[in-house]
Amino acid sequence: MTTITKTKTYLNYINGEWIVSESGETAESKNPANKDEVVGLYQLSSSKDFNQAATSARKAQKAWRKLAGNVRGDYLLKAAAILEERIEDIATAMTKEMGKTFAEAKGETARGVAILRYYAGEGMRPVGDVIPSTDSDALMFTTRVPLGVVGVITPWNFPVAIPMWKMAPALIYGNAVVIKPASETAITCAKVIECLHDAGIPAGVINMVTGSGSLIGTEMVNHPEIDAITFTGSNTVGKQLAQTAISRGIKYQLEMGGKNPVIVANDADLDLAVEATISGGLKSSGQKCTATSRVIVQQEVYDQFKEKLLEKVAAITVGDGMEEGTWMGPSASENQLNTVLSAIAKGKSEGANLLFGGEKVEKEGLNGYYVEPTVFENVSSTMTLAREEIFGPVLALMKVKTIEEALELANDSEYGLSASIFTTKISNMLSFINEMDAGLVRINAESAGVELQAPFGGMKQSSSHSREQGQAAKEFYTAIKTVFVK
Ligand SMILES: NC(=O)C1=CN([C@@H]2O[C@H](COP(=O)(O)OP(=O)(O)OC[C@H]3O[C@@H](n4cnc5c(N)ncnc54)[C@H](OP(=O)(O)O)[C@@H]3O)[C@@H](O)[C@H]2O)C=CC1
Ligand SMILES: O=C(O)CCC(=O)C(=O)O
């Protein structure tokens, strides 16, 4: 029997109004913790809906960009206050749509509030430099202008933080936005947009169109009213979008996968390293682009580290993220669960040694896409387990003799998003900082977790080499003008 907890239908948000899509079709957003629970319905939009959103954004951006930065900032501050009031409701939607624990969902929503406040302040900060001209009668300086209408495509794994860290800077620097959220978390996004609407942001400045990624996403990147695209998600989709963006000559920004290593040196605080490996690799069921997946341990401490790790992994409680006491929720969808199970099967068939987990969790009362936290050892750098992003709670242990070997192995990946080392030796720390090819290098801290005021992005195949968040966002969401006055 299907339990329908909320049958509410969520609408597209276009030109300041909540409207039904032209197709009249909807899709169900389901709870991965309980296959029978429908969280709500979202619109399956058409090209016509997208066109209406992009046209409205273009019109609204003209007045929005003319507002003083502090006025735009005031709207973001109002939205932050509303989001803060609705934390419980929005975090509930998030947990029910994609499975992360309620505590994590609340933490992420609070991060959304902080992001809005941070970018609200940007409305009052300097935008350019005065540069001495060779003409002593002239004044030369730089200023920044918005790009116009920014298309935002977001994934399901951080359904508040990622939309927020893309939309808030876009808005404060004077752009209008059309967002196409991941279908899995379309309802969480609608609730976030409601906060922006209730904050009184002028009609058309923000628009949300839900529906198929291939249809709406393709429409977005090809649409003449879209001046820039910012995307977080898989490498395949990211690269397709980039090709179209290049051919249209619009600005683009991609944040994609990771295969993030943790190095545990023989002088490390092992308890700290174990805690961070578990937290970085298994929280949110490993569904973070910054999640730890390769654990490279020096041989002198390998057995001790492994024993401590397995003891803690065995104590992890898997269950519905809304239940108190759950440490790890389900995979976000059946697709995601199948990807994880197939990576585990490949690991076994390629000769890695399964130390823990590896199976679906089939317990009385659980009716979702649950998989055990999983640990492999004897993983070589050529195995799929060491090469492909799994986006699941799977750790691959690799034993090495020296720190040099550890660094070489850590760098042996097409990705370069985040990396950690656990060591007490300054020389190890310095080698790691200098030689690790990753956009985030973390010492004695887990690989996952980013701070909103600092640049975020990867090297190699992990990103388009740009950075998001902090002051770095300004580089993407604005264009520099050099002004010469005489
Ligand atoms: N870097 C990261 O944080 C993330 C990485 N991933 C990686 O990607 C894998 C697959 O996850 P998945 O959710 O399918 O990722 P996708 O890249 O398919 O989805 C991300 C976003 O892109 C949209 N999209 C899908 N197809 C297209 C398209 N052709 N053109 C434009 N937009 C599109 C999606 O919409 P819709 O939801 O409607 O399909 C969603 O909004 C994961 O297993 C993981 O490895 C996934 C999410 C986040
Ligand atoms: O680690 C985080 O907090 C953010 C990671 C992220 O951006 C992602 O997984 O997409």
Coordinates of C-alpha atoms and ligand atoms in Angstrom, one line a residue:
M1 CA 0.0 0.0 0.0
T2 CA 1.3 3.5 -0.9
T3 CA 1.5 5.8 2.1
I4 CA 1.1 9.4 0.9
T5 CA 2.3 11.7 3.6
K6 CA 1.9 14.9 1.6
T7 CA 0.3 15.0 -1.8
K8 CA 1.1 18.6 -2.2
T9 CA 1.9 19.6 -5.8
Y10 CA 4.8 22.0 -6.1
L11 CA 4.8 24.5 -9.0
N12 CA 7.3 26.2 -11.1
Y13 CA 8.3 29.7 -10.0
I14 CA 8.3 32.1 -13.0
N15 CA 8.1 35.9 -12.9
G16 CA 7.2 36.0 -9.2
E17 CA 4.3 33.5 -9.6
W18 CA 3.8 29.8 -8.8
I19 CA 2.6 28.3 -12.0
V20 CA 1.7 24.9 -13.4
S21 CA 3.9 23.7 -16.3
E22 CA 2.6 24.0 -19.8
S23 CA 2.7 20.1 -20.1
G24 CA 0.3 19.7 -17.1
E25 CA 2.5 16.7 -16.2
T26 CA 4.0 16.1 -12.8
A27 CA 6.3 13.5 -11.3
E28 CA 6.6 12.0 -7.8
S29 CA 9.4 12.8 -5.5
K30 CA 9.9 9.7 -3.4
N31 CA 11.5 9.0 0.0
P32 CA 14.6 6.8 -0.4
A33 CA 14.2 5.7 3.2
N34 CA 10.7 4.4 2.5
K35 CA 10.0 3.5 -1.1
D36 CA 6.2 3.9 -0.6
E37 CA 6.3 7.4 0.6
V38 CA 5.6 10.2 -1.8
V39 CA 7.1 13.4 -0.5
G40 CA 5.2 15.6 -3.1
L41 CA 4.8 16.2 -6.8
Y42 CA 6.8 18.5 -9.0
Q43 CA 6.3 19.9 -12.4
L44 CA 7.6 18.1 -15.5
S45 CA 8.3 21.3 -17.5
S46 CA 8.6 21.9 -21.2
S47 CA 10.8 24.2 -23.3
K48 CA 8.0 26.7 -23.3
D49 CA 8.1 27.0 -19.5
F50 CA 11.8 27.5 -19.6
N51 CA 11.5 30.1 -22.3
Q52 CA 9.0 32.0 -20.2
A53 CA 11.4 31.9 -17.2
A54 CA 14.4 33.0 -19.2
T55 CA 12.5 35.9 -20.8
S56 CA 11.2 37.0 -17.4
A57 CA 14.7 36.9 -15.9
R58 CA 16.1 39.0 -18.8
K59 CA 13.4 41.6 -18.2
A60 CA 13.8 41.7 -14.5
Q61 CA 17.6 41.9 -14.5
K62 CA 17.6 45.3 -16.0
A63 CA 16.1 46.9 -12.9
W64 CA 17.7 44.5 -10.4
R65 CA 21.2 45.4 -11.6
K66 CA 20.5 49.1 -11.1
L67 CA 19.7 48.7 -7.4
A68 CA 22.4 49.6 -4.9
G69 CA 24.3 46.6 -3.6
N70 CA 23.0 47.2 0.0
V71 CA 19.4 47.1 -1.3
R72 CA 20.0 43.8 -3.0
G73 CA 21.8 42.7 0.2
D74 CA 18.7 43.6 2.3
Y75 CA 16.6 41.1 0.3
L76 CA 19.2 38.4 1.0
L77 CA 19.1 39.2 4.7
K78 CA 15.3 38.9 4.7
A79 CA 15.5 35.6 2.9
A80 CA 18.1 34.4 5.4
A81 CA 15.8 35.2 8.3
I82 CA 12.9 33.4 6.7
L83 CA 15.1 30.3 5.8
E84 CA 16.2 30.3 9.4
E85 CA 12.6 30.3 10.7
R86 CA 11.9 27.3 8.4
I87 CA 14.9 25.2 9.1
E88 CA 12.9 22.3 10.6
D89 CA 10.5 22.1 7.6
I90 CA 13.2 22.5 5.0
A91 CA 15.5 20.0 6.6
T92 CA 12.6 17.5 6.9
A93 CA 12.0 17.9 3.1
M94 CA 15.7 17.3 2.4
T95 CA 15.9 14.2 4.6
K96 CA 12.8 12.8 3.1
E97 CA 13.8 13.5 -0.5
M98 CA 17.5 12.4 -0.5
G99 CA 18.0 10.5 2.8
K100 CA 20.8 12.3 4.7
T101 CA 20.2 12.4 8.5
F102 CA 17.9 15.1 9.9
A103 CA 20.9 16.5 11.9
E104 CA 23.0 16.9 8.8
A105 CA 20.0 18.4 6.9
K106 CA 19.5 21.0 9.6
G107 CA 23.2 21.8 9.6
E108 CA 23.1 22.2 5.8
T109 CA 20.1 24.5 6.0
A110 CA 21.8 26.6 8.6
R111 CA 24.8 26.8 6.2
G112 CA 22.3 28.1 3.6
V113 CA 21.4 30.9 6.0
A114 CA 25.0 31.8 6.6
I115 CA 25.7 31.8 2.9
L116 CA 22.9 34.3 2.3
R117 CA 24.2 36.5 5.1
Y118 CA 27.7 36.4 3.8
Y119 CA 26.7 37.4 0.3
A120 CA 24.3 40.1 1.6
G121 CA 27.5 41.8 3.1
E122 CA 29.1 41.7 -0.4
G123 CA 26.7 44.3 -1.5
M124 CA 28.7 46.8 0.6
R125 CA 32.2 45.6 -0.2
P126 CA 34.6 47.1 -2.8
V127 CA 34.4 45.9 -6.3
G128 CA 37.5 47.3 -8.1
D129 CA 40.9 48.8 -8.0
V130 CA 42.4 52.1 -8.9
I131 CA 45.4 51.5 -11.3
P132 CA 47.9 54.2 -12.0
S133 CA 47.7 55.3 -15.6
T134 CA 50.7 56.3 -17.7
D135 CA 48.7 59.5 -18.5
S136 CA 49.0 61.7 -15.4
D137 CA 45.7 63.5 -16.4
A138 CA 43.7 60.4 -16.4
L139 CA 42.0 58.2 -13.8
M140 CA 42.0 54.5 -14.5
F141 CA 40.2 51.9 -12.4
T142 CA 38.3 48.6 -12.7
T143 CA 34.7 48.0 -11.9
R144 CA 32.6 44.9 -12.2
V145 CA 29.3 44.4 -14.0
P146 CA 26.8 41.4 -13.7
L147 CA 26.8 38.8 -16.5
G148 CA 23.0 39.1 -17.0
V149 CA 20.9 35.9 -16.6
V150 CA 22.7 33.0 -15.0
G151 CA 21.4 29.4 -15.5
V152 CA 21.9 27.3 -12.4
I153 CA 21.9 23.5 -12.5
T154 CA 22.2 21.7 -9.1
P155 CA 22.5 18.2 -7.8
W156 CA 20.6 16.3 -5.1
N157 CA 23.4 15.8 -2.6
F158 CA 23.4 19.3 -1.1
P159 CA 19.9 20.5 -2.1
V160 CA 20.1 23.7 0.0
A161 CA 23.8 24.6 0.2
I162 CA 24.7 24.2 -3.5
P163 CA 21.7 26.2 -4.9
M164 CA 22.4 28.9 -2.3
W165 CA 26.1 29.2 -2.9
K166 CA 25.3 29.6 -6.6
M167 CA 22.2 31.8 -6.4
A168 CA 23.3 34.2 -3.6
P169 CA 26.4 35.5 -5.3
A170 CA 24.7 35.6 -8.7
L171 CA 22.0 37.8 -7.1
I172 CA 24.1 40.1 -5.0
Y173 CA 26.3 41.0 -8.0
G174 CA 23.2 42.0 -10.0
N175 CA 22.3 38.9 -12.1
A176 CA 18.9 37.3 -12.5
V177 CA 18.7 33.5 -12.1
V178 CA 16.9 30.6 -13.6
I179 CA 17.5 27.4 -11.5
K180 CA 16.8 23.8 -12.6
P181 CA 17.2 21.7 -9.5
A182 CA 17.9 18.0 -9.4
S183 CA 14.6 16.1 -9.8
E184 CA 15.3 14.1 -6.7
T185 CA 15.2 17.2 -4.5
A186 CA 12.9 19.5 -6.5
I187 CA 10.6 20.0 -3.5
T188 CA 13.4 21.1 -1.1
C189 CA 14.4 23.6 -3.8
A190 CA 10.9 24.8 -4.1
K191 CA 10.8 25.5 -0.4
V192 CA 14.1 27.4 -0.6
I193 CA 12.7 29.5 -3.5
E194 CA 9.6 30.2 -1.3
C195 CA 11.9 31.9 1.2
L196 CA 13.3 34.1 -1.5
H197 CA 9.8 34.9 -2.8
D198 CA 8.6 35.7 0.7
A199 CA 11.6 38.0 1.2
G200 CA 10.1 40.1 -1.6
I201 CA 12.7 39.7 -4.2
P202 CA 11.2 41.4 -7.3
A203 CA 9.3 39.3 -9.8
G204 CA 11.5 37.6 -12.5
V205 CA 14.8 38.0 -10.6
I206 CA 14.6 34.4 -9.6
N207 CA 12.9 31.6 -11.5
M208 CA 12.7 27.9 -10.9
V209 CA 11.8 25.4 -13.6
T210 CA 11.7 21.7 -12.6
G211 CA 11.8 18.6 -14.8
S212 CA 14.0 16.4 -16.8
G213 CA 17.7 17.3 -16.7
S214 CA 18.3 16.4 -20.3
L215 CA 15.3 18.5 -21.5
I216 CA 15.5 21.6 -19.3
G217 CA 19.3 21.5 -18.9
T218 CA 19.8 21.3 -22.6
E219 CA 17.2 24.1 -23.2
M220 CA 19.0 26.2 -20.6
V221 CA 22.5 26.0 -22.1
N222 CA 21.2 26.7 -25.6
H223 CA 18.8 29.5 -24.7
P224 CA 19.8 32.9 -26.1
E225 CA 18.7 34.7 -22.9
I226 CA 21.1 32.7 -20.8
D227 CA 24.5 34.4 -20.4
A228 CA 26.3 31.9 -18.1
I229 CA 25.8 28.5 -16.7
T230 CA 26.9 27.2 -13.3
F231 CA 26.7 23.4 -12.8
T232 CA 27.4 20.8 -10.1
G233 CA 27.0 17.2 -10.9
S234 CA 28.5 14.4 -12.9
N235 CA 31.5 14.7 -15.2
T236 CA 29.6 13.4 -18.2
V237 CA 26.8 16.0 -18.0
G238 CA 29.2 18.8 -17.0
K239 CA 31.4 18.3 -20.0
Q240 CA 28.4 18.1 -22.4
L241 CA 27.2 21.5 -21.0
A242 CA 30.7 23.0 -21.3
Q243 CA 30.9 22.1 -25.0
T244 CA 27.7 23.9 -25.8
A245 CA 28.6 26.9 -23.6
I246 CA 31.9 27.2 -25.5
S247 CA 30.2 27.0 -28.8
R248 CA 27.8 29.8 -27.7
G249 CA 30.6 31.8 -26.2
I250 CA 29.0 32.0 -22.8
K251 CA 30.7 31.7 -19.4
Y252 CA 30.5 28.4 -17.6
Q253 CA 31.5 26.9 -14.3
L254 CA 31.6 23.2 -13.5
E255 CA 32.0 21.4 -10.2
M256 CA 32.1 17.7 -10.7
G257 CA 33.5 14.5 -9.2
G258 CA 36.2 13.5 -6.8
K259 CA 38.1 10.4 -5.8
N260 CA 39.5 11.9 -2.6
P261 CA 42.4 10.4 -0.8
V262 CA 43.3 10.4 2.8
I263 CA 47.0 9.6 3.8
V264 CA 47.6 8.2 7.2
A265 CA 51.3 8.7 8.1
N266 CA 53.1 6.4 10.6
D267 CA 53.3 9.3 13.0
A268 CA 49.6 10.2 12.8
D269 CA 47.1 10.4 15.7
L270 CA 45.3 7.2 14.6
D271 CA 42.1 7.9 16.6
L272 CA 41.7 11.2 14.9
A273 CA 42.5 9.7 11.5
V274 CA 39.9 6.9 12.0
E275 CA 37.2 9.4 13.1
A276 CA 37.9 11.6 10.1
T277 CA 38.0 8.8 7.7
I278 CA 34.6 7.6 8.8
S279 CA 33.1 11.0 9.0
G280 CA 34.6 12.1 5.6
G281 CA 33.9 8.8 3.8
L282 CA 30.6 7.6 5.2
K283 CA 28.5 10.5 6.4
S284 CA 25.6 11.2 4.0
S285 CA 26.3 7.6 2.8
G286 CA 29.4 8.9 1.0
Q287 CA 27.3 11.0 -1.4
K288 CA 29.6 14.1 -1.4
C289 CA 32.0 15.1 -4.1
T290 CA 34.5 15.7 -1.3
A291 CA 34.0 12.3 0.4
T292 CA 37.0 10.2 1.3
S293 CA 37.2 7.1 -0.9
R294 CA 40.9 6.1 -0.9
V295 CA 42.6 5.5 2.4
I296 CA 46.4 5.3 2.0
V297 CA 48.1 4.1 5.1
Q298 CA 51.8 3.7 5.9
Q299 CA 52.7 0.1 6.6
E300 CA 53.9 0.5 10.2
V301 CA 50.5 1.6 11.4
Y302 CA 48.3 -0.2 8.9
D303 CA 47.1 -3.1 11.0
Q304 CA 46.4 -0.9 14.0
F305 CA 44.5 1.7 11.9
K306 CA 42.5 -1.1 10.2
E307 CA 41.5 -2.6 13.5
K308 CA 40.4 0.7 14.9
L309 CA 38.5 1.6 11.7
L310 CA 36.7 -1.7 11.5
E311 CA 35.6 -1.5 15.1
K312 CA 34.0 1.9 14.5
V313 CA 32.5 1.0 11.2
A314 CA 30.8 -2.0 12.8
A315 CA 29.1 0.4 15.3
I316 CA 27.5 2.5 12.5
T317 CA 23.7 2.6 12.7
V318 CA 22.0 2.6 9.3
G319 CA 18.4 3.6 9.0
D320 CA 15.9 6.3 8.2
G321 CA 17.5 9.7 8.6
M322 CA 14.4 11.0 10.4
E323 CA 14.9 8.5 13.2
E324 CA 16.9 9.5 16.2
G325 CA 20.0 7.4 16.5
T326 CA 20.5 6.9 12.8
W327 CA 24.1 7.7 11.8
M328 CA 23.8 6.8 8.1
G329 CA 20.8 7.1 5.9
P330 CA 20.0 5.3 2.6
S331 CA 21.4 6.0 -0.8
A332 CA 19.5 8.8 -2.4
S333 CA 17.7 6.7 -5.0
E334 CA 17.5 3.2 -6.5
N335 CA 19.8 4.2 -9.2
Q336 CA 22.4 5.4 -6.7
L337 CA 22.0 2.2 -4.7
N338 CA 22.6 0.1 -7.9
T339 CA 25.7 2.2 -8.8
V340 CA 27.1 1.5 -5.3
L341 CA 26.3 -2.2 -5.4
S342 CA 27.8 -2.6 -8.9
A343 CA 31.0 -0.8 -7.7
I344 CA 31.2 -3.3 -4.8
A345 CA 30.7 -6.3 -7.1
K346 CA 33.4 -4.9 -9.4
G347 CA 35.7 -4.5 -6.4
K348 CA 35.2 -8.2 -5.5
S349 CA 35.6 -9.4 -9.0
E350 CA 38.8 -7.4 -9.6
G351 CA 40.4 -9.1 -6.5
A352 CA 40.1 -6.5 -3.7
N353 CA 39.5 -8.0 -0.3
L354 CA 36.1 -7.2 1.3
L355 CA 36.7 -6.5 5.0
F356 CA 33.3 -5.2 6.0
G357 CA 29.8 -4.7 4.6
G358 CA 29.1 -5.0 0.9
E359 CA 25.5 -5.9 1.0
K360 CA 22.1 -4.2 1.0
V361 CA 20.7 -3.7 4.5
E362 CA 17.6 -5.8 4.7
K363 CA 16.1 -5.3 8.2
E364 CA 12.6 -5.5 9.5
G365 CA 11.0 -2.1 9.3
L366 CA 13.5 -0.7 6.6
N367 CA 11.9 -0.2 3.2
G368 CA 14.4 1.9 1.4
Y369 CA 17.7 1.9 -0.6
Y370 CA 20.0 1.0 2.2
V371 CA 23.6 -0.3 1.8
E372 CA 26.1 -1.3 4.5
P373 CA 29.1 0.8 5.1
T374 CA 31.8 -1.1 3.2
V375 CA 35.5 -1.4 3.6
F376 CA 37.9 -3.1 1.1
E377 CA 41.6 -3.7 1.4
N378 CA 44.3 -4.8 -1.0
V379 CA 43.0 -2.3 -3.5
S380 CA 45.5 -1.5 -6.3
S381 CA 45.6 1.8 -8.1
T382 CA 44.4 0.2 -11.4
M383 CA 41.2 -1.2 -9.8
T384 CA 37.9 0.5 -10.5
L385 CA 37.5 0.9 -6.8
A386 CA 40.5 3.2 -6.8
R387 CA 39.7 5.0 -10.0
E388 CA 35.9 5.7 -10.4
E389 CA 33.8 8.0 -8.2
I390 CA 31.3 5.7 -6.4
F391 CA 29.3 8.3 -4.5
G392 CA 28.5 5.6 -1.8
P393 CA 29.7 4.5 1.6
V394 CA 32.7 2.6 0.3
L395 CA 36.3 2.9 1.6
A396 CA 39.3 1.4 -0.2
L397 CA 42.4 0.8 2.0
M398 CA 45.8 0.9 0.3
K399 CA 49.1 0.1 2.1
V400 CA 52.3 2.0 1.3
K401 CA 55.9 2.1 2.6
T402 CA 56.8 5.7 2.4
I403 CA 55.1 9.2 2.3
E404 CA 56.6 9.7 -1.2
E405 CA 54.8 6.5 -2.3
A406 CA 51.6 7.7 -0.6
L407 CA 51.7 11.0 -2.4
E408 CA 52.3 9.4 -5.7
L409 CA 49.3 7.1 -5.2
A410 CA 47.2 9.9 -3.9
N411 CA 47.9 11.9 -7.1
D412 CA 47.3 8.9 -9.4
S413 CA 43.8 9.9 -10.2
E414 CA 42.0 11.9 -12.9
Y415 CA 40.4 13.9 -10.1
G416 CA 41.8 16.5 -7.8
L417 CA 39.1 17.9 -5.6
S418 CA 40.0 17.3 -1.9
A419 CA 42.7 15.4 -0.1
S420 CA 43.8 15.0 3.6
I421 CA 46.8 13.9 5.4
F422 CA 47.1 12.8 9.0
T423 CA 50.5 13.4 10.4
T424 CA 52.3 15.2 13.2
K425 CA 55.5 15.9 11.2
I426 CA 55.8 19.3 9.6
S427 CA 57.9 17.9 6.7
N428 CA 55.1 15.6 5.8
M429 CA 52.6 18.4 6.0
L430 CA 54.7 20.7 3.7
S431 CA 55.3 18.0 1.1
F432 CA 51.6 17.3 1.1
I433 CA 50.6 21.0 0.7
N434 CA 53.1 21.4 -2.1
E435 CA 52.8 18.2 -4.0
M436 CA 49.1 17.1 -3.7
D437 CA 47.2 18.0 -6.8
A438 CA 43.9 19.0 -5.2
G439 CA 41.9 22.2 -4.8
L440 CA 41.4 21.5 -1.1
V441 CA 44.3 20.1 0.9
R442 CA 43.5 19.4 4.5
I443 CA 45.9 18.6 7.3
N444 CA 44.6 16.5 10.2
A445 CA 41.0 17.1 9.1
E446 CA 38.5 15.1 7.0
S447 CA 38.4 15.5 3.2
A448 CA 34.7 16.5 3.2
G449 CA 33.4 19.9 4.4
V450 CA 33.9 23.3 3.0
E451 CA 33.7 26.7 4.4
L452 CA 31.5 29.2 2.7
Q453 CA 33.9 32.1 3.0
A454 CA 36.8 30.2 1.3
P455 CA 37.3 29.3 -2.4
F456 CA 36.0 25.9 -3.3
G457 CA 36.8 23.9 -6.4
G458 CA 39.1 21.2 -7.9
M459 CA 42.0 20.5 -10.1
K460 CA 42.2 18.1 -13.0
Q461 CA 38.8 16.6 -14.0
S462 CA 37.1 17.8 -10.8
S463 CA 36.1 21.2 -12.1
S464 CA 36.4 23.8 -14.9
H465 CA 39.3 25.2 -12.9
S466 CA 37.3 28.1 -11.6
R467 CA 36.4 28.4 -7.9
E468 CA 33.1 28.9 -6.1
Q469 CA 32.2 30.5 -2.8
G470 CA 33.9 33.2 -0.8
Q471 CA 35.4 36.1 -2.7
A472 CA 36.2 33.7 -5.6
A473 CA 32.5 33.7 -6.6
K474 CA 32.9 37.3 -7.8
E475 CA 35.2 36.1 -10.5
F476 CA 32.5 34.0 -12.0
Y477 CA 29.4 36.1 -11.5
T478 CA 30.8 39.4 -12.8
A479 CA 32.8 40.7 -15.7
I480 CA 35.6 43.2 -15.1
K481 CA 35.5 46.5 -16.9
T482 CA 38.6 48.7 -17.1
V483 CA 37.6 52.3 -17.0
F484 CA 39.8 55.1 -18.3
V485 CA 38.6 58.7 -17.6
K486 CA 40.2 61.9 -18.8
Ligands
LIG1 N1 30.0 16.8 -7.8 C1 28.9 16.5 -7.1 O1 28.6 17.0 -6.1 C2 28.0 15.5 -7.7 C3 28.4 14.4 -8.4 N2 27.5 13.5 -8.9 C4 28.1 12.4 -9.6 O2 27.2 12.1 -10.7 C5 26.7 10.8 -10.6 C6 25.3 10.7 -11.2 O3 24.4 11.6 -10.4 P1 23.3 12.4 -11.2 O4 22.3 13.0 -10.2 O5 22.7 11.5 -12.2 O6 24.1 13.6 -11.8 P2 23.8 14.4 -13.0 O7 25.0 15.1 -13.5 O8 23.0 13.6 -14.0 O9 22.7 15.5 -12.4 C7 23.1 16.8 -11.9 C8 22.1 17.8 -12.4 O10 22.2 17.9 -13.8 C9 20.9 17.7 -14.4 N3 21.1 17.0 -15.7 C10 21.0 15.7 -16.0 N4 21.2 15.5 -17.3 C11 21.4 16.7 -17.8 C12 21.7 17.2 -19.2 N5 21.8 16.3 -20.2 N6 21.9 18.5 -19.3 C13 21.8 19.4 -18.3 N7 21.5 19.0 -17.1 C14 21.3 17.7 -16.8 C15 20.2 16.9 -13.3 O11 18.8 16.9 -13.5 P3 17.9 15.7 -13.1 O12 18.0 15.5 -11.7 O13 16.5 16.1 -13.5 O14 18.4 14.5 -13.9 C16 20.7 17.5 -12.1 O15 20.0 18.7 -11.9 C17 26.8 10.4 -9.1 O16 26.8 9.1 -8.9 C18 28.1 11.1 -8.8 O17 29.1 10.3 -9.1 C19 26.2 13.7 -8.7 C20 25.7 14.7 -8.0 C21 26.6 15.7 -7.4
LIG2 O1 31.7 18.9 1.5 C1 30.8 19.8 1.3 O2 30.3 20.4 2.3 C2 30.4 20.1 0.0 C3 30.7 19.1 -1.0 C4 30.1 19.3 -2.3 O3 30.1 20.4 -2.8 C5 29.4 18.2 -3.0 O4 29.5 17.1 -2.6 O5 28.8 18.5 -4.1

